[in-house]
Amino acid sequence: MKYRIKIGRTVFANPVLAASGTFGFGLKFPGVANRIGGIVTKGITVEPREGSPLPRIYEFPGGILNSVGLENPGVRRFRKEILPELRRLKCRVIVNIAGFSIDEFIELVDGLDYKRVDGFELNLSCPNVKNGGVTFGQSPRMVERITKAVRKSTNKTLIVKLTGNFIDPLKTAKAAEQGGADAVCLINTLFGMALDESGRHFLGGRTGGISGPCLKPFALFCVERVASKMTIPVIGCGGIMSGMDAIDFLSAGATMVQVGTASLVNPKASLAVWQALGDWCRRHEVKDWEDIVGRTKRQD
Ligand code: SIN
């Protein structure tokens, strides 16, 4: 069985990616990065960002809440210091970019037009910034405009990372498709908050994004809802902790998956998910991805 997947111009060796913001730039664990389909970097903005005040993570049974606030070195430092290091990796590299205007998205893409960058993931779903992020991702019109503008600026693979926060992701996925995206990824974290004993917000950023296993049933629902109505591939994300979770997302219609929070617990989690997924396929004598992808719908 061939495990390769092509999205846009990029051929991924297998369908498992490390999700943005949970695997840094992949440089600390090349042995993992080089054996999965690829990595999606932490979100890069035009200007450097210090991110949200501490604390940034709250753990609860079933998941975590984060408010990192897109801390990153900014595009110039990323290009100068991190991009050359990324040449050491053999896997596919998708750069997650977070603009605060259409012009900024174009600036990011223009500034990162290098061979080592296989593609871009447009971050239209970060819940931890006042403008941009989720506010763009809740508007199908903005999703289409941003995607269209970026599409005109690059031939590289274009993935749009969508939100499930107070918007039907089918509407925004259709908008991304209309704008010329090669794939959509869903879902990013869902709004949440936690309080301390004195009734104050626990997180320095007050509110945050929920991720981890508790997200999986909703993410799966979103993937099935969107994938069956799209012509472009869907990348499933949300609470994937095991190979069986990945199989569930493929069954619901995802072509690829991203492993996020699991990597924060165990940096080798994405590789473990890929190995378990491959074992499962061999045990079940799967001949083609098409035998699994979207099989929930075929059983209707
Ligand atoms: C953050 O940096 O606060 C999270 C990024 C994201 O959810 O896209």
GROMACS .gro file of C-alpha atoms and ligand atoms in nm:
model
  308
    1MET     CA    1   0.000   0.000   0.000
    2LYS     CA    2   0.127   0.349  -0.085
    3TYR     CA    3   0.105   0.591   0.203
    4ARG     CA    4   0.197   0.900   0.004
    5ILE     CA    5  -0.056   1.183  -0.018
    6LYS     CA    6  -0.044   1.477  -0.255
    7ILE     CA    7  -0.198   1.809  -0.156
    8GLY     CA    8  -0.147   2.104  -0.386
    9ARG     CA    9   0.210   2.071  -0.513
   10THR     CA   10   0.333   1.883  -0.208
   11VAL     CA   11   0.377   1.510  -0.179
   12PHE     CA   12   0.374   1.400   0.184
   13ALA     CA   13   0.534   1.064   0.266
   14ASN     CA   14   0.241   0.971   0.490
   15PRO     CA   15  -0.078   1.137   0.620
   16VAL     CA   16   0.038   1.245   0.967
   17LEU     CA   17   0.155   1.602   1.035
   18ALA     CA   18   0.269   1.768   1.356
   19ALA     CA   19   0.023   2.052   1.423
   20SER     CA   20   0.126   2.415   1.450
   21GLY     CA   21   0.224   2.540   1.793
   22THR     CA   22   0.280   2.197   1.943
   23PHE     CA   23   0.610   2.092   1.783
   24GLY     CA   24   0.805   2.418   1.765
   25PHE     CA   25   1.000   2.423   1.437
   26GLY     CA   26   1.061   2.048   1.443
   27LEU     CA   27   1.433   2.097   1.504
   28LYS     CA   28   1.453   1.940   1.849
   29PHE     CA   29   1.312   1.609   1.726
   30PRO     CA   30   1.441   1.550   1.371
   31GLY     CA   31   1.403   1.173   1.419
   32VAL     CA   32   1.030   1.227   1.461
   33ALA     CA   33   0.986   1.503   1.201
   34ASN     CA   34   1.166   1.306   0.929
   35ARG     CA   35   0.946   1.000   0.970
   36ILE     CA   36   0.605   1.166   0.968
   37GLY     CA   37   0.440   1.337   0.672
   38GLY     CA   38   0.569   1.676   0.778
   39ILE     CA   39   0.555   1.956   1.030
   40VAL     CA   40   0.351   2.273   1.052
   41THR     CA   41   0.552   2.545   1.225
   42LYS     CA   42   0.440   2.769   1.506
   43GLY     CA   43   0.244   3.066   1.367
   44ILE     CA   44   0.468   3.337   1.220
   45THR     CA   45   0.361   3.701   1.217
   46VAL     CA   46   0.518   3.998   1.037
   47GLU     CA   47   0.643   4.156   1.361
   48PRO     CA   48   0.790   3.957   1.654
   49ARG     CA   49   0.542   3.892   1.933
   50GLU     CA   50   0.605   3.839   2.302
   51GLY     CA   51   0.276   3.657   2.342
   52SER     CA   52   0.027   3.648   2.627
   53PRO     CA   53   0.118   3.712   2.991
   54LEU     CA   54   0.179   3.405   3.210
   55PRO     CA   55   0.030   3.161   3.288
   56ARG     CA   56  -0.041   3.036   2.940
   57ILE     CA   57  -0.154   2.679   2.996
   58TYR     CA   58  -0.431   2.538   3.214
   59GLU     CA   59  -0.472   2.162   3.242
   60PHE     CA   60  -0.806   1.995   3.311
   61PRO     CA   61  -0.935   1.638   3.278
   62GLY     CA   62  -0.977   1.580   2.905
   63GLY     CA   63  -0.757   1.852   2.768
   64ILE     CA   64  -0.579   2.181   2.809
   65LEU     CA   65  -0.654   2.545   2.763
   66ASN     CA   66  -0.385   2.764   2.609
   67SER     CA   67  -0.330   3.129   2.558
   68VAL     CA   68   0.013   3.160   2.401
   69GLY     CA   69  -0.084   3.470   2.205
   70LEU     CA   70   0.118   3.379   1.894
   71GLU     CA   71   0.457   3.430   2.055
   72ASN     CA   72   0.709   3.407   1.770
   73PRO     CA   73   1.029   3.574   1.642
   74GLY     CA   74   0.858   3.750   1.346
   75VAL     CA   75   0.914   3.680   0.979
   76ARG     CA   76   1.255   3.847   0.943
   77ARG     CA   77   1.421   3.652   1.224
   78PHE     CA   78   1.242   3.335   1.120
   79ARG     CA   79   1.383   3.375   0.768
   80LYS     CA   80   1.734   3.460   0.884
   81GLU     CA   81   1.779   3.222   1.178
   82ILE     CA   82   1.527   2.940   1.158
   83LEU     CA   83   1.472   2.877   0.788
   84PRO     CA   84   1.841   2.786   0.725
   85GLU     CA   85   1.820   2.538   1.016
   86LEU     CA   86   1.507   2.383   0.866
   87ARG     CA   87   1.719   2.274   0.568
   88ARG     CA   88   1.851   2.000   0.799
   89LEU     CA   89   1.507   1.837   0.804
   90LYS     CA   90   1.410   1.598   0.526
   91CYS     CA   91   1.036   1.618   0.584
   92ARG     CA   92   0.783   1.856   0.435
   93VAL     CA   93   0.763   2.193   0.607
   94ILE     CA   94   0.444   2.395   0.610
   95VAL     CA   95   0.471   2.742   0.765
   96ASN     CA   96   0.170   2.859   0.964
   97ILE     CA   97   0.126   3.231   0.898
   98ALA     CA   98  -0.089   3.475   1.094
   99GLY     CA   99  -0.146   3.816   0.940
  100PHE     CA  100  -0.353   4.093   1.092
  101SER     CA  101  -0.459   4.222   0.749
  102ILE     CA  102  -0.465   4.096   0.393
  103ASP     CA  103  -0.149   4.296   0.321
  104GLU     CA  104   0.030   4.126   0.608
  105PHE     CA  105  -0.061   3.782   0.477
  106ILE     CA  106   0.086   3.880   0.140
  107GLU     CA  107   0.399   4.020   0.308
  108LEU     CA  108   0.444   3.692   0.496
  109VAL     CA  109   0.409   3.480   0.184
  110ASP     CA  110   0.641   3.705  -0.018
  111GLY     CA  111   0.897   3.704   0.261
  112LEU     CA  112   0.898   3.325   0.283
  113ASP     CA  113   0.916   3.230  -0.081
  114TYR     CA  114   1.205   2.986  -0.033
  115LYS     CA  115   1.256   2.631  -0.153
  116ARG     CA  116   1.260   2.490   0.201
  117VAL     CA  117   0.903   2.612   0.253
  118ASP     CA  118   0.673   2.355   0.096
  119GLY     CA  119   0.356   2.544   0.170
  120PHE     CA  120   0.160   2.774   0.395
  121GLU     CA  121  -0.113   2.721   0.650
  122LEU     CA  122  -0.320   3.038   0.686
  123ASN     CA  123  -0.403   3.081   1.051
  124LEU     CA  124  -0.760   3.212   1.043
  125SER     CA  125  -0.852   3.055   1.374
  126CYS     CA  126  -0.625   3.162   1.662
  127PRO     CA  127  -0.858   3.248   1.952
  128ASN     CA  128  -0.591   3.437   2.148
  129VAL     CA  129  -0.546   3.759   1.953
  130LYS     CA  130  -0.776   4.061   1.952
  131ASN     CA  131  -0.776   4.109   1.575
  132GLY     CA  132  -0.711   3.861   1.298
  133GLY     CA  133  -0.713   3.492   1.389
  134VAL     CA  134  -1.056   3.373   1.480
  135THR     CA  135  -1.224   3.704   1.390
  136PHE     CA  136  -1.114   3.651   1.027
  137GLY     CA  137  -1.209   3.286   1.045
  138GLN     CA  138  -1.564   3.358   1.158
  139SER     CA  139  -1.635   3.552   0.838
  140PRO     CA  140  -1.671   3.348   0.517
  141ARG     CA  141  -1.617   3.673   0.322
  142MET     CA  142  -1.282   3.741   0.491
  143VAL     CA  143  -1.176   3.378   0.454
  144GLU     CA  144  -1.238   3.397   0.082
  145ARG     CA  145  -1.069   3.737   0.041
  146ILE     CA  146  -0.756   3.640   0.233
  147THR     CA  147  -0.728   3.304   0.059
  148LYS     CA  148  -0.775   3.462  -0.283
  149ALA     CA  149  -0.512   3.730  -0.215
  150VAL     CA  150  -0.258   3.475  -0.091
  151ARG     CA  151  -0.336   3.239  -0.378
  152LYS     CA  152  -0.244   3.516  -0.622
  153SER     CA  153   0.091   3.562  -0.444
  154THR     CA  154   0.213   3.203  -0.430
  155ASN     CA  155   0.199   2.872  -0.613
  156LYS     CA  156   0.301   2.687  -0.301
  157THR     CA  157   0.059   2.452  -0.126
  158LEU     CA  158  -0.207   2.648   0.058
  159ILE     CA  159  -0.394   2.512   0.357
  160VAL     CA  160  -0.649   2.720   0.547
  161LYS     CA  161  -0.681   2.639   0.918
  162LEU     CA  162  -1.040   2.698   1.023
  163THR     CA  163  -1.225   2.745   1.347
  164GLY     CA  164  -1.534   2.577   1.486
  165ASN     CA  165  -1.603   2.876   1.714
  166PHE     CA  166  -1.954   3.019   1.656
  167ILE     CA  167  -1.950   2.961   1.281
  168ASP     CA  168  -2.050   2.670   1.063
  169PRO     CA  169  -1.711   2.551   0.930
  170LEU     CA  170  -1.884   2.430   0.614
  171LYS     CA  171  -1.944   2.796   0.522
  172THR     CA  172  -1.584   2.899   0.582
  173ALA     CA  173  -1.446   2.583   0.421
  174LYS     CA  174  -1.650   2.657   0.108
  175ALA     CA  175  -1.514   3.014   0.116
  176ALA     CA  176  -1.157   2.883   0.137
  177GLU     CA  177  -1.224   2.647  -0.153
  178GLN     CA  178  -1.368   2.936  -0.352
  179GLY     CA  179  -1.059   3.143  -0.271
  180GLY     CA  180  -0.831   2.879  -0.420
  181ALA     CA  181  -0.709   2.684  -0.115
  182ASP     CA  182  -0.556   2.341  -0.177
  183ALA     CA  183  -0.695   2.206   0.151
  184VAL     CA  184  -0.862   2.312   0.472
  185CYS     CA  185  -0.758   2.203   0.818
  186LEU     CA  186  -1.016   2.177   1.091
  187ILE     CA  187  -1.053   2.244   1.370
  188ASN     CA  188  -0.831   2.476   1.571
  189THR     CA  189  -0.898   2.518   1.944
  190LEU     CA  190  -1.237   2.619   2.084
  191PHE     CA  191  -1.291   2.920   2.311
  192GLY     CA  192  -1.263   2.845   2.681
  193MET     CA  193  -1.170   2.992   3.016
  194ALA     CA  194  -1.071   2.878   3.362
  195LEU     CA  195  -1.090   3.050   3.699
  196ASP     CA  196  -0.869   3.032   4.005
  197GLU     CA  197  -0.996   2.988   4.361
  198SER     CA  198  -1.059   3.357   4.405
  199GLY     CA  199  -1.276   3.372   4.094
  200ARG     CA  200  -1.014   3.543   3.877
  201HIS     CA  201  -0.923   3.431   3.528
  202PHE     CA  202  -0.649   3.169   3.556
  203LEU     CA  203  -0.481   3.245   3.223
  204GLY     CA  204  -0.278   3.562   3.178
  205GLY     CA  205  -0.466   3.615   2.852
  206ARG     CA  206  -0.796   3.563   3.045
  207THR     CA  207  -0.951   3.335   2.783
  208GLY     CA  208  -0.786   3.064   2.576
  209GLY     CA  209  -0.833   2.779   2.332
  210ILE     CA  210  -0.938   2.430   2.437
  211SER     CA  211  -0.754   2.134   2.284
  212GLY     CA  212  -0.693   1.767   2.357
  213PRO     CA  213  -0.912   1.457   2.369
  214CYS     CA  214  -1.226   1.645   2.476
  215LEU     CA  215  -1.225   1.819   2.136
  216LYS     CA  216  -1.232   1.503   1.931
  217PRO     CA  217  -1.609   1.435   1.904
  218PHE     CA  218  -1.679   1.791   1.787
  219ALA     CA  219  -1.380   1.797   1.552
  220LEU     CA  220  -1.488   1.465   1.403
  221PHE     CA  221  -1.838   1.601   1.351
  222CYS     CA  222  -1.697   1.908   1.174
  223VAL     CA  223  -1.471   1.699   0.950
  224GLU     CA  224  -1.754   1.472   0.841
  225ARG     CA  225  -1.985   1.767   0.784
  226VAL     CA  226  -1.732   1.950   0.568
  227ALA     CA  227  -1.545   1.670   0.388
  228SER     CA  228  -1.850   1.519   0.225
  229LYS     CA  229  -1.936   1.851   0.057
  230MET     CA  230  -1.592   1.964  -0.064
  231THR     CA  231  -1.382   1.900  -0.368
  232ILE     CA  232  -1.055   1.988  -0.188
  233PRO     CA  233  -0.908   1.768   0.087
  234VAL     CA  234  -0.977   1.816   0.457
  235ILE     CA  235  -0.701   1.775   0.715
  236GLY     CA  236  -0.848   1.660   1.045
  237CYS     CA  237  -0.724   1.798   1.375
  238GLY     CA  238  -0.859   1.795   1.730
  239GLY     CA  239  -0.777   1.554   2.009
  240ILE     CA  240  -0.586   1.294   1.806
  241MET     CA  241  -0.392   1.096   2.065
  242SER     CA  242  -0.368   0.751   1.904
  243GLY     CA  243  -0.361   0.567   1.573
  244MET     CA  244  -0.725   0.476   1.623
  245ASP     CA  245  -0.816   0.844   1.664
  246ALA     CA  246  -0.644   0.910   1.330
  247ILE     CA  247  -0.838   0.625   1.166
  248ASP     CA  248  -1.160   0.784   1.297
  249PHE     CA  249  -1.073   1.115   1.129
  250LEU     CA  250  -0.989   0.943   0.800
  251SER     CA  251  -1.316   0.748   0.822
  252ALA     CA  252  -1.502   1.076   0.872
  253GLY     CA  253  -1.351   1.206   0.548
  254ALA     CA  254  -1.012   1.357   0.636
  255THR     CA  255  -0.731   1.293   0.385
  256MET     CA  256  -0.460   1.374   0.638
  257VAL     CA  257  -0.444   1.439   1.013
  258GLN     CA  258  -0.254   1.673   1.243
  259VAL     CA  259  -0.141   1.568   1.589
  260GLY     CA  260  -0.132   1.861   1.832
  261THR     CA  261  -0.179   1.846   2.208
  262ALA     CA  262  -0.053   1.485   2.223
  263SER     CA  263   0.294   1.616   2.122
  264LEU     CA  264   0.297   1.846   2.425
  265VAL     CA  265   0.264   1.539   2.648
  266ASN     CA  266   0.500   1.321   2.443
  267PRO     CA  267   0.707   1.482   2.164
  268LYS     CA  268   0.715   1.146   1.983
  269ALA     CA  269   0.334   1.123   1.975
  270SER     CA  270   0.293   1.210   1.606
  271LEU     CA  271   0.535   0.932   1.510
  272ALA     CA  272   0.354   0.689   1.744
  273VAL     CA  273   0.023   0.786   1.579
  274TRP     CA  274   0.173   0.724   1.234
  275GLN     CA  275   0.322   0.389   1.334
  276ALA     CA  276  -0.006   0.272   1.489
  277LEU     CA  277  -0.199   0.390   1.183
  278GLY     CA  278   0.039   0.203   0.950
  279ASP     CA  279   0.014  -0.114   1.165
  280TRP     CA  280  -0.364  -0.094   1.161
  281CYS     CA  281  -0.366  -0.064   0.780
  282ARG     CA  282  -0.136  -0.365   0.746
  283ARG     CA  283  -0.342  -0.572   0.988
  284HIS     CA  284  -0.662  -0.487   0.804
  285GLU     CA  285  -0.496  -0.538   0.465
  286VAL     CA  286  -0.597  -0.192   0.349
  287LYS     CA  287  -0.498  -0.162  -0.018
  288ASP     CA  288  -0.582   0.203  -0.077
  289TRP     CA  289  -0.654   0.513   0.134
  290GLU     CA  290  -0.985   0.537  -0.048
  291ASP     CA  291  -1.095   0.220   0.139
  292ILE     CA  292  -1.087   0.419   0.463
  293VAL     CA  293  -1.126   0.787   0.379
  294GLY     CA  294  -1.491   0.891   0.410
  295ARG     CA  295  -1.620   0.544   0.484
  296THR     CA  296  -1.876   0.674   0.737
  297LYS     CA  297  -2.065   0.835   0.448
  298ARG     CA  298  -2.046   0.529   0.230
  299GLN     CA  299  -2.217   0.332   0.503
  300ASP     CA  300  -2.522   0.564   0.510
  301SIN     C1  301  -0.164   3.090   2.035
  301SIN     O1  302  -0.049   3.116   1.995
  301SIN     O2  303  -0.220   3.153   2.123
  301SIN     C2  304  -0.239   2.974   1.973
  301SIN     C3  305  -0.227   2.970   1.826
  301SIN     C4  306  -0.349   2.918   1.756
  301SIN     O3  307  -0.444   2.874   1.821
  301SIN     O4  308  -0.352   2.924   1.634
   0.00000   0.00000   0.00000
